[in-house]
Amino acid sequence: KQEVTQIPAALSVPEGENLVLNCSFTDSAIYNLQWFRQDPGKGLTSLLLIQSSQREQTSGRLNASLDKSSGRSTLYIAASQPGDSATYLCAVGFDSWGKLQFGAGTQVVVTP
Amino acid sequence: GAVVSQHPSRVICKSGTSVKIECRSLDFQATTMFWYRQFPKQSLMLMATSNEGSKATYEQGVEKDKFLINHASLTLSTLTVTSAHPEDSSFYICSASTETEAFFGQGTRLTVV
């Protein structure tokens, strides 16, 4: 059974620092991996999607890497801003139909 | 990206009543949609897979008679929480996928009083 773990559970940094969020999964036979952002009481915003054949994806200040063999993905957020404060969720895709298994999330607070 | 619309965003109902939540893919067709549930300060847990034109597939421990799913068309899936009780209070969110990516609705905050 696939298990998805996110470390740390919570993270507080001063504005301007880089953020490093980790996600690990137990079964390397994944279809893809997505990183999402969730603001309190809100839905999910997709940040980056990495297909199983890819090693990384980048969008602006965000970069996500994927190492299937070791079962790890890392989300980097450069030069953090208070607006980056949110919960970040990692989700592993099982198949092309979109079924996902989520980690518990990392709650990020960026202080001005 | 593709748009998934979920309605209502928030609902309060009395214990014993039923609540219907709609999930629509606005600009693409989805033969498969998914329903997730999120308790406070916890992650999203898959409840069921909604299949257009056939019965939903429920995850272990999810009561199919309490959470009725209907996927009547390629753009609409509904989740009905029947005979709701306070313990059903939660955040429910749906997703639909294109060929490459899953897109999520805005979620529905259900409070049963």
Tab-separated table of N, CA, C and O in Angstrom, chain A residues 31-32 34 36 38 41-44 46 49 51 89 97-100 102-104, chain B residues 31-32 34 36 38 43-44 46 59 91 93 97-102 104 106 109:
chain	number	residue	atom	x	y	z
A	31	TYR	N	2.426	7.270	-11.237
A	31	TYR	CA	2.132	7.824	-12.561
A	31	TYR	C	2.651	9.257	-12.658
A	31	TYR	O	3.197	9.667	-13.674
A	32	ASN	N	2.428	10.012	-11.592
A	32	ASN	CA	2.940	11.376	-11.525
A	32	ASN	C	2.929	11.841	-10.074
A	32	ASN	O	2.538	11.076	-9.174
A	34	GLN	N	2.093	15.556	-7.809
A	34	GLN	CA	1.670	16.955	-7.852
A	34	GLN	C	1.907	17.610	-6.507
A	34	GLN	O	1.739	16.991	-5.454
A	36	PHE	N	0.481	20.840	-4.289
A	36	PHE	CA	-0.654	21.747	-4.184
A	36	PHE	C	-0.424	22.716	-3.033
A	36	PHE	O	0.291	22.433	-2.073
A	38	GLN	N	-2.806	24.880	-0.229
A	38	GLN	CA	-4.147	25.025	0.338
A	38	GLN	C	-4.128	26.132	1.376
A	38	GLN	O	-3.386	26.052	2.364
A	41	GLY	N	-9.318	26.846	5.011
A	41	GLY	CA	-10.731	26.799	4.641
A	41	GLY	C	-11.004	26.850	3.153
A	41	GLY	O	-12.152	26.995	2.739
A	42	LYS	N	-9.960	26.716	2.365
A	42	LYS	CA	-10.120	26.830	0.910
A	42	LYS	C	-9.801	25.514	0.213
A	42	LYS	O	-9.368	24.545	0.821
A	43	GLY	N	-10.017	25.527	-1.106
A	43	GLY	CA	-9.686	24.363	-1.913
A	43	GLY	C	-8.210	24.298	-2.233
A	43	GLY	O	-7.383	24.933	-1.583
A	44	LEU	N	-7.891	23.518	-3.261
A	44	LEU	CA	-6.504	23.276	-3.628
A	44	LEU	C	-6.112	24.075	-4.862
A	44	LEU	O	-6.876	24.176	-5.811
A	46	SER	N	-3.188	23.941	-7.683
A	46	SER	CA	-2.091	23.127	-8.200
A	46	SER	C	-0.874	24.012	-8.457
A	46	SER	O	-0.981	25.068	-9.073
A	49	LEU	N	3.287	19.917	-11.443
A	49	LEU	CA	3.010	18.527	-11.755
A	49	LEU	C	4.252	17.928	-12.385
A	49	LEU	O	4.802	18.497	-13.340
A	51	GLN	N	5.588	14.473	-14.164
A	51	GLN	CA	5.291	13.142	-14.675
A	51	GLN	C	6.374	12.177	-14.202
A	51	GLN	O	7.491	12.578	-13.881
A	89	LEU	N	0.666	20.595	0.036
A	89	LEU	CA	0.350	19.171	-0.008
A	89	LEU	C	1.052	18.510	-1.188
A	89	LEU	O	1.061	19.042	-2.300
A	97	TRP	N	-6.081	8.294	-14.654
A	97	TRP	CA	-7.437	8.759	-14.358
A	97	TRP	C	-7.461	9.854	-13.304
A	97	TRP	O	-8.487	10.478	-13.094
A	98	GLY	N	-6.338	10.047	-12.598
A	98	GLY	CA	-6.288	11.169	-11.665
A	98	GLY	C	-6.466	10.815	-10.212
A	98	GLY	O	-6.608	11.697	-9.373
A	99	LYS	N	-6.467	9.540	-9.890
A	99	LYS	CA	-6.598	9.135	-8.491
A	99	LYS	C	-5.310	9.500	-7.758
A	99	LYS	O	-4.220	9.138	-8.181
A	100	LEU	N	-5.452	10.218	-6.652
A	100	LEU	CA	-4.299	10.719	-5.921
A	100	LEU	C	-4.302	10.243	-4.479
A	100	LEU	O	-5.352	10.065	-3.874
A	102	PHE	N	-2.640	11.621	-0.914
A	102	PHE	CA	-2.038	12.831	-0.386
A	102	PHE	C	-1.182	12.557	0.846
A	102	PHE	O	-1.467	11.659	1.638
A	103	GLY	N	-0.166	13.389	1.001
A	103	GLY	CA	0.535	13.453	2.270
A	103	GLY	C	-0.253	14.338	3.219
A	103	GLY	O	-1.247	14.956	2.839
A	104	ALA	N	0.204	14.401	4.456
A	104	ALA	CA	-0.513	15.168	5.482
A	104	ALA	C	-0.290	16.666	5.359
A	104	ALA	O	-1.014	17.451	5.974
B	31	THR	N	-14.725	11.255	-17.634
B	31	THR	CA	-15.421	9.995	-17.400
B	31	THR	C	-15.241	9.533	-15.961
B	31	THR	O	-16.019	8.739	-15.453
B	32	THR	N	-14.215	10.043	-15.320
B	32	THR	CA	-13.940	9.667	-13.939
B	32	THR	C	-13.715	10.920	-13.104
B	32	THR	O	-12.963	11.807	-13.504
B	34	PHE	N	-13.344	12.148	-8.749
B	34	PHE	CA	-13.021	11.614	-7.428
B	34	PHE	C	-13.592	12.525	-6.347
B	34	PHE	O	-13.632	13.745	-6.505
B	36	TYR	N	-13.117	13.489	-2.293
B	36	TYR	CA	-12.226	13.412	-1.136
B	36	TYR	C	-12.905	14.082	0.052
B	36	TYR	O	-13.791	14.922	-0.086
B	38	GLN	N	-11.866	15.881	3.947
B	38	GLN	CA	-10.770	16.400	4.758
B	38	GLN	C	-11.303	16.843	6.108
B	38	GLN	O	-12.120	17.766	6.188
B	43	SER	N	-5.157	15.591	6.251
B	43	SER	CA	-5.023	15.654	4.802
B	43	SER	C	-6.278	15.129	4.123
B	43	SER	O	-7.223	14.711	4.767
B	44	LEU	N	-6.251	15.155	2.807
B	44	LEU	CA	-7.391	14.687	2.038
B	44	LEU	C	-7.367	13.161	1.951
B	44	LEU	O	-6.336	12.563	1.645
B	46	LEU	N	-9.264	9.928	0.073
B	46	LEU	CA	-10.135	9.545	-1.022
B	46	LEU	C	-11.319	8.769	-0.480
B	46	LEU	O	-11.156	7.820	0.275
B	59	GLU	N	-13.932	3.604	-1.331
B	59	GLU	CA	-12.762	3.160	-0.580
B	59	GLU	C	-13.226	2.405	0.669
B	59	GLU	O	-14.359	2.560	1.140
B	91	PHE	N	-14.922	18.849	5.256
B	91	PHE	CA	-14.673	19.550	3.999
B	91	PHE	C	-14.641	18.493	2.913
B	91	PHE	O	-13.829	17.558	2.956
B	93	ILE	N	-14.309	17.643	-1.178
B	93	ILE	CA	-13.747	18.243	-2.387
B	93	ILE	C	-13.682	17.208	-3.494
B	93	ILE	O	-13.407	16.036	-3.253
B	97	SER	N	-9.960	14.838	-13.950
B	97	SER	CA	-8.663	14.874	-14.608
B	97	SER	C	-8.787	15.005	-16.108
B	97	SER	O	-9.678	14.420	-16.728
B	98	THR	N	-7.868	15.766	-16.686
B	98	THR	CA	-7.635	15.714	-18.116
B	98	THR	C	-6.723	14.515	-18.359
B	98	THR	O	-6.504	13.713	-17.439
B	99	GLU	N	-6.137	14.418	-19.479
B	99	GLU	CA	-5.255	13.277	-19.739
B	99	GLU	C	-3.982	13.331	-18.918
B	99	GLU	O	-3.304	12.325	-18.727
B	100	THR	N	-3.658	14.508	-18.423
B	100	THR	CA	-2.352	14.650	-17.773
B	100	THR	C	-2.396	15.140	-16.336
B	100	THR	O	-1.440	14.947	-15.595
B	101	GLU	N	-3.462	15.780	-15.902
B	101	GLU	CA	-3.429	16.459	-14.613
B	101	GLU	C	-4.787	16.427	-13.938
B	101	GLU	O	-5.823	16.466	-14.608
B	102	ALA	N	-4.764	16.370	-12.599
B	102	ALA	CA	-5.992	16.425	-11.805
B	102	ALA	C	-6.285	17.865	-11.419
B	102	ALA	O	-5.397	18.599	-11.003
B	104	PHE	N	-9.046	20.376	-9.170
B	104	PHE	CA	-9.932	20.269	-8.025
B	104	PHE	C	-10.975	21.372	-8.001
B	104	PHE	O	-10.725	22.509	-8.427
B	106	GLN	N	-13.582	23.806	-5.647
B	106	GLN	CA	-13.262	24.729	-4.554
B	106	GLN	C	-13.535	24.115	-3.191
B	106	GLN	O	-13.149	24.672	-2.163
B	109	ARG	N	-17.757	23.080	2.468
B	109	ARG	CA	-17.685	22.943	3.928
B	109	ARG	C	-19.069	22.560	4.419
B	109	ARG	O	-19.996	23.351	4.341
